[in-house]
Coordinates of C-alpha atoms and ligand atoms in Angstrom, one line a residue:
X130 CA -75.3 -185.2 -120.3
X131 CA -76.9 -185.6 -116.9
X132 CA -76.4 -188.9 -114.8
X133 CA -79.4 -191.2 -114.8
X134 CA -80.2 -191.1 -110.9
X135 CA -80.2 -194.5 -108.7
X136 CA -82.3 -194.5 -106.1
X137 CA -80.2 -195.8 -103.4
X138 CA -82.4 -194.5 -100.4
X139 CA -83.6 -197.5 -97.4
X140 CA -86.9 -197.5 -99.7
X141 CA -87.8 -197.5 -101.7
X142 CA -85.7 -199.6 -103.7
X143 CA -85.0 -199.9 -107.6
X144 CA -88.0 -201.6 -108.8
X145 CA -86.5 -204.0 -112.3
X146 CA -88.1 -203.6 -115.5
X147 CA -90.1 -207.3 -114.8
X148 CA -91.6 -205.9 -111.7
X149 CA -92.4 -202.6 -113.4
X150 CA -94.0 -204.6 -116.5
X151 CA -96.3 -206.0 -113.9
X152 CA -97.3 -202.8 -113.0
X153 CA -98.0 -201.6 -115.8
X154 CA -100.2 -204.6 -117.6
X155 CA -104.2 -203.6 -118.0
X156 CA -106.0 -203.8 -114.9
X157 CA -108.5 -207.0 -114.7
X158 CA -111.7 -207.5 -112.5
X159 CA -110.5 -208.6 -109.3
X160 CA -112.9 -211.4 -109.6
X161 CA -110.9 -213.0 -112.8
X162 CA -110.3 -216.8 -112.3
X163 CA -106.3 -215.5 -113.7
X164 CA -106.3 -212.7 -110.7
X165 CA -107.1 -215.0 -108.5
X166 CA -104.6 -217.9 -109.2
X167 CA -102.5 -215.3 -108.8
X168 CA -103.2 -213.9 -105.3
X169 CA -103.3 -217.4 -103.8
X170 CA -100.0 -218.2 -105.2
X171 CA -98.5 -214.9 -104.0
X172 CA -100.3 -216.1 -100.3
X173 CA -98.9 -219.6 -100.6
X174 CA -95.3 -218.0 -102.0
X175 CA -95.3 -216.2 -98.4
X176 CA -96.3 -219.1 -96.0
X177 CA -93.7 -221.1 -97.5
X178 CA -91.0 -218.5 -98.1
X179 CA -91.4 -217.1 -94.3
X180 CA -92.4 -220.9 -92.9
X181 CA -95.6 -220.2 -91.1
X182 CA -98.6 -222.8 -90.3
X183 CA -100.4 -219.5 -90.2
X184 CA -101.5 -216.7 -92.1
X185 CA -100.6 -214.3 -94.4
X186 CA -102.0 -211.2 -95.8
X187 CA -101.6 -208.5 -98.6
X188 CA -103.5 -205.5 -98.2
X189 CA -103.3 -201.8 -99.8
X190 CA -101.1 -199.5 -97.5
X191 CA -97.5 -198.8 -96.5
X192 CA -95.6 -200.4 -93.5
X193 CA -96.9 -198.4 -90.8
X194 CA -100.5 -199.5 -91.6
X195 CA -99.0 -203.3 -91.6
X196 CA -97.4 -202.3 -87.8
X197 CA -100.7 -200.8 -87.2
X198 CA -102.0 -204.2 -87.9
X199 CA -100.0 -206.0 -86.3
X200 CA -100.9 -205.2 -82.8
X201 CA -104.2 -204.8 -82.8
X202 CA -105.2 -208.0 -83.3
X203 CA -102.8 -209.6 -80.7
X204 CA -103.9 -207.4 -77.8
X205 CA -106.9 -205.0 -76.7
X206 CA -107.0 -201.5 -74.4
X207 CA -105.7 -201.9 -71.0
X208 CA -103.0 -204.5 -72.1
X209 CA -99.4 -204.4 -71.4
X210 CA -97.0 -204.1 -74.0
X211 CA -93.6 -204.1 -74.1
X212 CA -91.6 -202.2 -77.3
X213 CA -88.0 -203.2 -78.0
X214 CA -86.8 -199.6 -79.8
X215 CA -83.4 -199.3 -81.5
X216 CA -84.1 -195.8 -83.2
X217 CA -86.7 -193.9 -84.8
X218 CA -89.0 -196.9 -85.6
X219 CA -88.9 -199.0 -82.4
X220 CA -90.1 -195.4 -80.7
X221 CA -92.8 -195.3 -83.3
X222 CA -94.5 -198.5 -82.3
X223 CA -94.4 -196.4 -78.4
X224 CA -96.9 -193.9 -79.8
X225 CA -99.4 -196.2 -81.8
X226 CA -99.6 -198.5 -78.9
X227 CA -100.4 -195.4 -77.0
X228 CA -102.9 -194.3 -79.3
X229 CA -104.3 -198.0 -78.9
X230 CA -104.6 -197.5 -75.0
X231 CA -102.4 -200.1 -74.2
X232 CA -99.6 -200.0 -71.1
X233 CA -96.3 -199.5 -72.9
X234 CA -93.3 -200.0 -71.5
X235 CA -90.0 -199.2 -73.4
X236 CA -86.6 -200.3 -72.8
X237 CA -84.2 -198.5 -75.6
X238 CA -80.7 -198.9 -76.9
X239 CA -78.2 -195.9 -77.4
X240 CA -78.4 -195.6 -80.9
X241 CA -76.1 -197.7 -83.0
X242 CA -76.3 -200.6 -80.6
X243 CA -78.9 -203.4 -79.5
X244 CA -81.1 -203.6 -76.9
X245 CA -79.2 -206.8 -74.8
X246 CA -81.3 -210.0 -74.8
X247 CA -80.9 -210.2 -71.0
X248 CA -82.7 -206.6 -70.3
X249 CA -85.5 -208.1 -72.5
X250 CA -86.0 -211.0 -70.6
X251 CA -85.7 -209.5 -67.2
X252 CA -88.3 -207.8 -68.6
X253 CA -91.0 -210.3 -69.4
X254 CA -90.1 -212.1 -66.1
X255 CA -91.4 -208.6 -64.2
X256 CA -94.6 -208.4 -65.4
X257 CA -97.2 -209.8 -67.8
X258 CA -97.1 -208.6 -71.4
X259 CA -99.6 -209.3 -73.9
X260 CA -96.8 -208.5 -76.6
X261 CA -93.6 -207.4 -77.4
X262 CA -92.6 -205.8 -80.3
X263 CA -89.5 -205.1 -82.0
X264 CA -87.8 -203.6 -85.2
X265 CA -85.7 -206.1 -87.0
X266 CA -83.7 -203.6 -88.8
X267 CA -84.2 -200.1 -87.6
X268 CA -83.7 -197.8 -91.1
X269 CA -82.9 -194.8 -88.5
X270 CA -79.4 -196.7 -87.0
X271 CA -78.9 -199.3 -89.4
X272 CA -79.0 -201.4 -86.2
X273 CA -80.0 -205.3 -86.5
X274 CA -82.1 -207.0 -83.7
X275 CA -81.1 -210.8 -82.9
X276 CA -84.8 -211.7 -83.0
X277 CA -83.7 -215.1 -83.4
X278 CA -82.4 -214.9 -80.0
X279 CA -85.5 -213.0 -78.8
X280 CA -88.1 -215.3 -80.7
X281 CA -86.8 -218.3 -78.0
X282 CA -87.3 -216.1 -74.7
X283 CA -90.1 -215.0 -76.0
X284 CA -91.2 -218.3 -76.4
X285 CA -90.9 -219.3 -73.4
X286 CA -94.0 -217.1 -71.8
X287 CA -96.8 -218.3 -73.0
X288 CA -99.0 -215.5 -72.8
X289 CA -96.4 -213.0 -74.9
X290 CA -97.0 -212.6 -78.5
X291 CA -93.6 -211.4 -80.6
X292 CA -94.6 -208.5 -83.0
X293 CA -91.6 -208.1 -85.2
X294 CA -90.9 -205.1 -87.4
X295 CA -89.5 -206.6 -90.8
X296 CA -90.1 -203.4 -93.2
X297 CA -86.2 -202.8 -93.8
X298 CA -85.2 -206.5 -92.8
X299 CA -87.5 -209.1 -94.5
X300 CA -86.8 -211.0 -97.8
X301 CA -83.0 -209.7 -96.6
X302 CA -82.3 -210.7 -93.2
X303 CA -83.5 -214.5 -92.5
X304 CA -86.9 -214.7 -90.7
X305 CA -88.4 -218.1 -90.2
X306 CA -91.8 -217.3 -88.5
X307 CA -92.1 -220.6 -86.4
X308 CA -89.1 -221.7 -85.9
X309 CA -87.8 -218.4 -84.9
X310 CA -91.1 -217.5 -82.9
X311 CA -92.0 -214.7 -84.2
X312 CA -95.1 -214.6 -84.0
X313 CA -96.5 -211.7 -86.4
X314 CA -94.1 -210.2 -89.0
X315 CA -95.0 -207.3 -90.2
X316 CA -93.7 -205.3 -93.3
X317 CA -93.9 -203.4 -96.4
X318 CA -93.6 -203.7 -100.5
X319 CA -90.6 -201.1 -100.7
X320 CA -87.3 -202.2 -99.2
X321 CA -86.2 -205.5 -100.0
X322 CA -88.8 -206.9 -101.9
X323 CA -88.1 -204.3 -104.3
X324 CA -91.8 -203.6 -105.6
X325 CA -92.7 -199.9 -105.6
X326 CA -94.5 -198.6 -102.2
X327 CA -97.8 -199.6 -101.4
X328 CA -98.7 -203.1 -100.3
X329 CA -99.1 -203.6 -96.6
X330 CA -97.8 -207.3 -95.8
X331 CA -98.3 -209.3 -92.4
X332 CA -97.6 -212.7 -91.6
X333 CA -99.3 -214.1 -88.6
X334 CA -98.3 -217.5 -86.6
X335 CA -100.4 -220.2 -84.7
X336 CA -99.8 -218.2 -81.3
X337 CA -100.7 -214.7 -82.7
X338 CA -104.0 -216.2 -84.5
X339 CA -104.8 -218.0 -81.7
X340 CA -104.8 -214.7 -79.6
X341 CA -106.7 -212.7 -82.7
X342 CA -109.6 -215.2 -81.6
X343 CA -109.5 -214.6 -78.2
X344 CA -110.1 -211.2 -78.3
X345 CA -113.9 -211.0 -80.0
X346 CA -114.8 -208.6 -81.8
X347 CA -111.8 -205.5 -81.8
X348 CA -112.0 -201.6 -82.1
X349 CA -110.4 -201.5 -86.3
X350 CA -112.0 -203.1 -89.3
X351 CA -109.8 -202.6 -92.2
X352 CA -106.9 -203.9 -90.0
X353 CA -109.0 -206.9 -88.6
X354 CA -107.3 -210.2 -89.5
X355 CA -110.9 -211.8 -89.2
X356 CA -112.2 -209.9 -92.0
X357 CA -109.0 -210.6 -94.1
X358 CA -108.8 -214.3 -93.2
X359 CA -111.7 -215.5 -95.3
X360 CA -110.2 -213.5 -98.4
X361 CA -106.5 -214.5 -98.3
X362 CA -107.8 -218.6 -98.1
X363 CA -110.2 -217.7 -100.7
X364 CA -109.4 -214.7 -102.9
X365 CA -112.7 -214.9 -105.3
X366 CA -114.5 -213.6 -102.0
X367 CA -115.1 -209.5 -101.0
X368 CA -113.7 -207.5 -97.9
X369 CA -111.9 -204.3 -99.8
X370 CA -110.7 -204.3 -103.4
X371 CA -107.1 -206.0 -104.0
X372 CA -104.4 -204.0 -105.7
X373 CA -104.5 -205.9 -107.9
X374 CA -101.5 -204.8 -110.3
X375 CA -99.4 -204.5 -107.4
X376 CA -100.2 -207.6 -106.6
X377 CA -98.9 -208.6 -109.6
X378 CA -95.5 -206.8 -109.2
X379 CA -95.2 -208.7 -105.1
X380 CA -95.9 -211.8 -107.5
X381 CA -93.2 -211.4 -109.6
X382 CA -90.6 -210.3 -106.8
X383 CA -91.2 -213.5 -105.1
X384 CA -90.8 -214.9 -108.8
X385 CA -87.1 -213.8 -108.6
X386 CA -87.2 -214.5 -104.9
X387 CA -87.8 -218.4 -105.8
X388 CA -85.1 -218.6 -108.5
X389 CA -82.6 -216.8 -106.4
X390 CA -83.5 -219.4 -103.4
X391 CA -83.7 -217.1 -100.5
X392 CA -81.0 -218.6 -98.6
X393 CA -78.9 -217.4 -101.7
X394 CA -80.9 -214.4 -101.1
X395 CA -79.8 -214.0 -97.4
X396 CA -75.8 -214.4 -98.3
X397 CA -76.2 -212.0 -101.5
X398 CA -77.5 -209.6 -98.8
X399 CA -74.3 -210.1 -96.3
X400 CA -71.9 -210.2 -98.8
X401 CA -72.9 -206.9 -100.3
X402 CA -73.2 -205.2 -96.9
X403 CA -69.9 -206.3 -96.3
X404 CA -67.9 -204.9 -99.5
X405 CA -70.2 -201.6 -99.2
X406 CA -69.3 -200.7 -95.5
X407 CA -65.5 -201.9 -95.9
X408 CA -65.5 -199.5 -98.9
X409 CA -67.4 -197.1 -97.4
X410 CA -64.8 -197.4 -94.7
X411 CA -62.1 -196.8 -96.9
X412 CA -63.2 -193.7 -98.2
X413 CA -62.9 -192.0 -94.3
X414 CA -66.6 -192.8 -93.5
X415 CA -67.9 -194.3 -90.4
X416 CA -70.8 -196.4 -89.9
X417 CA -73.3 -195.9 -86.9
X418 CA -73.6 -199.4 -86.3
X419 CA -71.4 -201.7 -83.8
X420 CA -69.8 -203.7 -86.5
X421 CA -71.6 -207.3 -85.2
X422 CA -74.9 -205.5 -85.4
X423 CA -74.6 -204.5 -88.9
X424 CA -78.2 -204.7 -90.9
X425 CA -77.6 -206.2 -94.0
X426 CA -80.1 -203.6 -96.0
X427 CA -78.4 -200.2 -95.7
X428 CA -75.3 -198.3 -93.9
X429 CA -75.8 -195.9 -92.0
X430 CA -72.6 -193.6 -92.9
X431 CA -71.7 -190.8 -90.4
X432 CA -69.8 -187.9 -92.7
X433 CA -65.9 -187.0 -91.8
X434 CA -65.6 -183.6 -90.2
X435 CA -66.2 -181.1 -93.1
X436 CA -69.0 -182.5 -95.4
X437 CA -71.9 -180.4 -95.4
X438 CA -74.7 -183.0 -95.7
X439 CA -76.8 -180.9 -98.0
X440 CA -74.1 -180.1 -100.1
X441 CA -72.7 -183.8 -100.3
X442 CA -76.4 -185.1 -101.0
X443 CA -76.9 -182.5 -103.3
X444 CA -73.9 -183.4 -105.5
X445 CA -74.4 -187.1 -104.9
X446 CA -77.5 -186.7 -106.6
X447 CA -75.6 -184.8 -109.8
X448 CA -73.2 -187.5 -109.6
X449 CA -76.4 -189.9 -110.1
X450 CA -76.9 -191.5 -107.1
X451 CA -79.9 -190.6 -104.1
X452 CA -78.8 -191.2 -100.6
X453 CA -81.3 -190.3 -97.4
X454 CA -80.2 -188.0 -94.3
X455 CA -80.4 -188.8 -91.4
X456 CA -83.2 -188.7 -89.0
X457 CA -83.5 -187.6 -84.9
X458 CA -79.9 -186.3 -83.4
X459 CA -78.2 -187.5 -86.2
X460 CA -80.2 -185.3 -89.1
X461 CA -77.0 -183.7 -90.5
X462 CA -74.7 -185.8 -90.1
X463 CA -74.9 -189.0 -91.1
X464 CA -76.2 -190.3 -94.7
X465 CA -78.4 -193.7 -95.1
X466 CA -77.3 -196.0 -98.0
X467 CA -80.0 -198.8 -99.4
X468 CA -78.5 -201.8 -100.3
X469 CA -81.3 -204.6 -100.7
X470 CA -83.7 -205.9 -102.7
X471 CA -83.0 -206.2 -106.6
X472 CA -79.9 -204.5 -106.8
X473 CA -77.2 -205.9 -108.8
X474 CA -73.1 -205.0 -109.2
X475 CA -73.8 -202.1 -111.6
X476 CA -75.6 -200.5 -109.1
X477 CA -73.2 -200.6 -106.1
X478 CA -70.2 -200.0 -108.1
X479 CA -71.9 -197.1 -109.6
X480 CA -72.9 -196.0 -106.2
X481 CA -69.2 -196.1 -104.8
X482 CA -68.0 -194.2 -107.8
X483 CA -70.1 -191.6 -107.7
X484 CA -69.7 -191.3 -103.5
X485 CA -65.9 -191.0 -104.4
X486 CA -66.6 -187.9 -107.4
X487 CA -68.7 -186.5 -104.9
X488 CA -66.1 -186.3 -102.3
X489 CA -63.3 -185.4 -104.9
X490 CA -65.6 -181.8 -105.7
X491 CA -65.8 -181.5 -102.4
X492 CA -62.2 -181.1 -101.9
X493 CA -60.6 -184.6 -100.8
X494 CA -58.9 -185.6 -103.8
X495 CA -57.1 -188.8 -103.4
X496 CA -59.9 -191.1 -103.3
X497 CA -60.9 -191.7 -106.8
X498 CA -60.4 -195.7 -107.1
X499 CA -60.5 -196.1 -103.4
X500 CA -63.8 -197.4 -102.6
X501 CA -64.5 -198.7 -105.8
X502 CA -61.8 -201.0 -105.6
X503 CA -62.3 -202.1 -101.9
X504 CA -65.6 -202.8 -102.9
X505 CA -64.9 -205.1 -106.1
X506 CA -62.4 -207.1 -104.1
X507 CA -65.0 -207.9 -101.7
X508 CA -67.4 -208.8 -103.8
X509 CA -65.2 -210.9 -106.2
X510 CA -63.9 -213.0 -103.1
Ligands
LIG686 C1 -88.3 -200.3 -89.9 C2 -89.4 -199.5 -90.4 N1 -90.6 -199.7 -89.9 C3 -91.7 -199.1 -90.4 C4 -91.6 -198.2 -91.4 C5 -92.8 -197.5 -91.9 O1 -93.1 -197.9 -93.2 P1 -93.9 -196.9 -94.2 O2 -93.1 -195.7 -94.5 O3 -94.0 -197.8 -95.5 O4 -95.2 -196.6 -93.6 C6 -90.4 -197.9 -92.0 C7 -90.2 -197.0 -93.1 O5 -89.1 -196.7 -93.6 C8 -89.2 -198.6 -91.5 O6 -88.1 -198.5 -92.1

């Protein structure tokens, strides 16, 4: 019989039957009074949940249309920018700033590490940036920013606005809008929210909306917080039609969100990345990551000398679990492991075993048990 097949890819995420059930239920108009209880509680949910004065908003796209958002309306052509990359994601928020005619200046990390909180400063005190953006979590190198850290330098010059990337970090890794100072967060449906792809989600704080006003009228219309605005405060009103089931589905993740309690959330999230990587670990893997830069949503697992990454994938997936390769210079090499969101003990111990099968028909034998039982022990401590 042929293994049912978790999808244990950095998003998306397994999506649980009350999620899917939202999905699923008839469509309504998106003007009925039940809809739209709904979508103001889902905006509320999010102020609260994420502790903003500001804004939220919920709009049909993925997380590159939420990054997309994000910047342009918190700075206009000419500007200076400044992007924070630690992989494959921070260096895609280079070219759309490009693409927006803003000055973009990069300072990068050798992947696995972060870039250090000093370079970023020393670079805000050279010249005048209009924002600064960074990937909490880059999927690519499994890297975590200390945007905490960043949040209070950034802070401290008035004129910078913090654009941070929370696809594969929020709802996992703690992010406090206004106390952290970030001042936009932008992210996605898939990862850690565990709702299937296709909501767009971006918070914005006082700073960032106080800059959106500043600017006039700006260049993109579907992306324009001011055309959102009057929507998200009043949800009865018109700008583009709501998704409305998956609005639903974002409802009830923030449902289990709630009786979790995110802090709850935020320590599930650590102590699962913990068991996972010592287990991993165990097995003869290494992670990309320096160990106190760790994400908390996925390992990013480089293979022992020998394992042909198609091959191992390939049988991974027989054994029923799905992995992702990896991307850039380490496409071949390395493996990327999802553990956020919705995922329970089932999951992850049916994950290690079937790493460890996949491993035995490749030809290292003695690790049935191994990981499995690293991983139990640390998750039972
Ligand atoms: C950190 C990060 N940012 C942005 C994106 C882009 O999101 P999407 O693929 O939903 O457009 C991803 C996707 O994996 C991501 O991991």
């Amino acid at each position: 019989m042929k293994n049912r097949k978790l999808v244990m890819i950095p998003g998306p995420t397994p999506v649980v039957r009350s999620i899917q059930d939202q999905m699923g239920r008839e469509t309504v108009a998106f003007g009925d009074p039940d809809f739209i209880k709904d979508f103001k509680e889902v905006i509320e949910d999010l102020k609260t949940i994420f502790k903003t004065e500001g804004e939220a908003f919920v709009v049909a796209g993925t997380g590159t249309l939420a990054m997309e958002m994000g910047i342009a309306n918190v700075t206009k052509e000419g500007d200076n920018v400044l992007v924070v990359s630690t992989g494959f994601f921070g260096d895609r928020y280079v070219e759309l700033c490009e693409r927006k005619g803003l000055n973009v200046d990069v300072i990068s990390s050798e992947w696995g590490t972060i870039v250090p909180v000093e370079d970023i400063e020393k670079k805000l005190k050279e010249k005048n940036y209009k924002a600064v953006t960074v990937t909490h979590v880059d999927t690519s190198t499994g890297v975590c920013a200390p945007v905490a850290e960043i949040g209070q330098i950034v802070k401290k010059f008035e004129d910078t606005v913090l654009v941070v990337d929370g696809v594969c970090a929020t709802a996992a890794e703690p992010e406090y809008l206004d106390e952290m100072g970030i001042d936009v967060l932008i992210t996605g449906s898939q990862k850690a929210f565990g709702v299937a792809p296709g909501l767009a989600i971006v918070l914005a704080g006082p700073k960032a909306l106080k800059r959106r006003e500043s600017l006039g009228t700006i260049r993109d219309y579907y992306l324009d917080f001011e055309k959102w605005i009057p929507i998200m405060n009043e949800p009865a009103k018109y700008f583009g039609t709501p998704p409305v089931n998956m609005i639903w589905a974002l409802q009830e993740s923030l449902r289990i969100m709630k009786e979790e309690g995110i802090e709850n959330r935020y320590e599930r999230h650590i102590k699962v990345a913990k068991a996972m990587q010592a287990a991993l670990e165990e097995l003869g893997f290494t992670i990309l990551a320096e160990k106190e830069h760790r994400a908390v949503t996925l390992s990013n697992v480089l293979y022992m000398d020998g394992i042909d990454d198609g091959e191992f994938r390939k049988i991974l997936a027989e054994e029923g679990a799905v992995v992702a390769g990896g991307l850039g210079a380490y496409a071949g090499k390395m493996f990327r492991l999802g553990h956020m969101g919705n995922i329970d003990t089932h999951d992850l111990v049916s994950t290690m075993s079937a790493i460890e099968r996949t491993l035995y028909r490749l030809g290292i034998k003695d690790v049935l048990g191994k990981g499995v039982g690293t991983l139990t022990k640390e998750l039972m401590k």
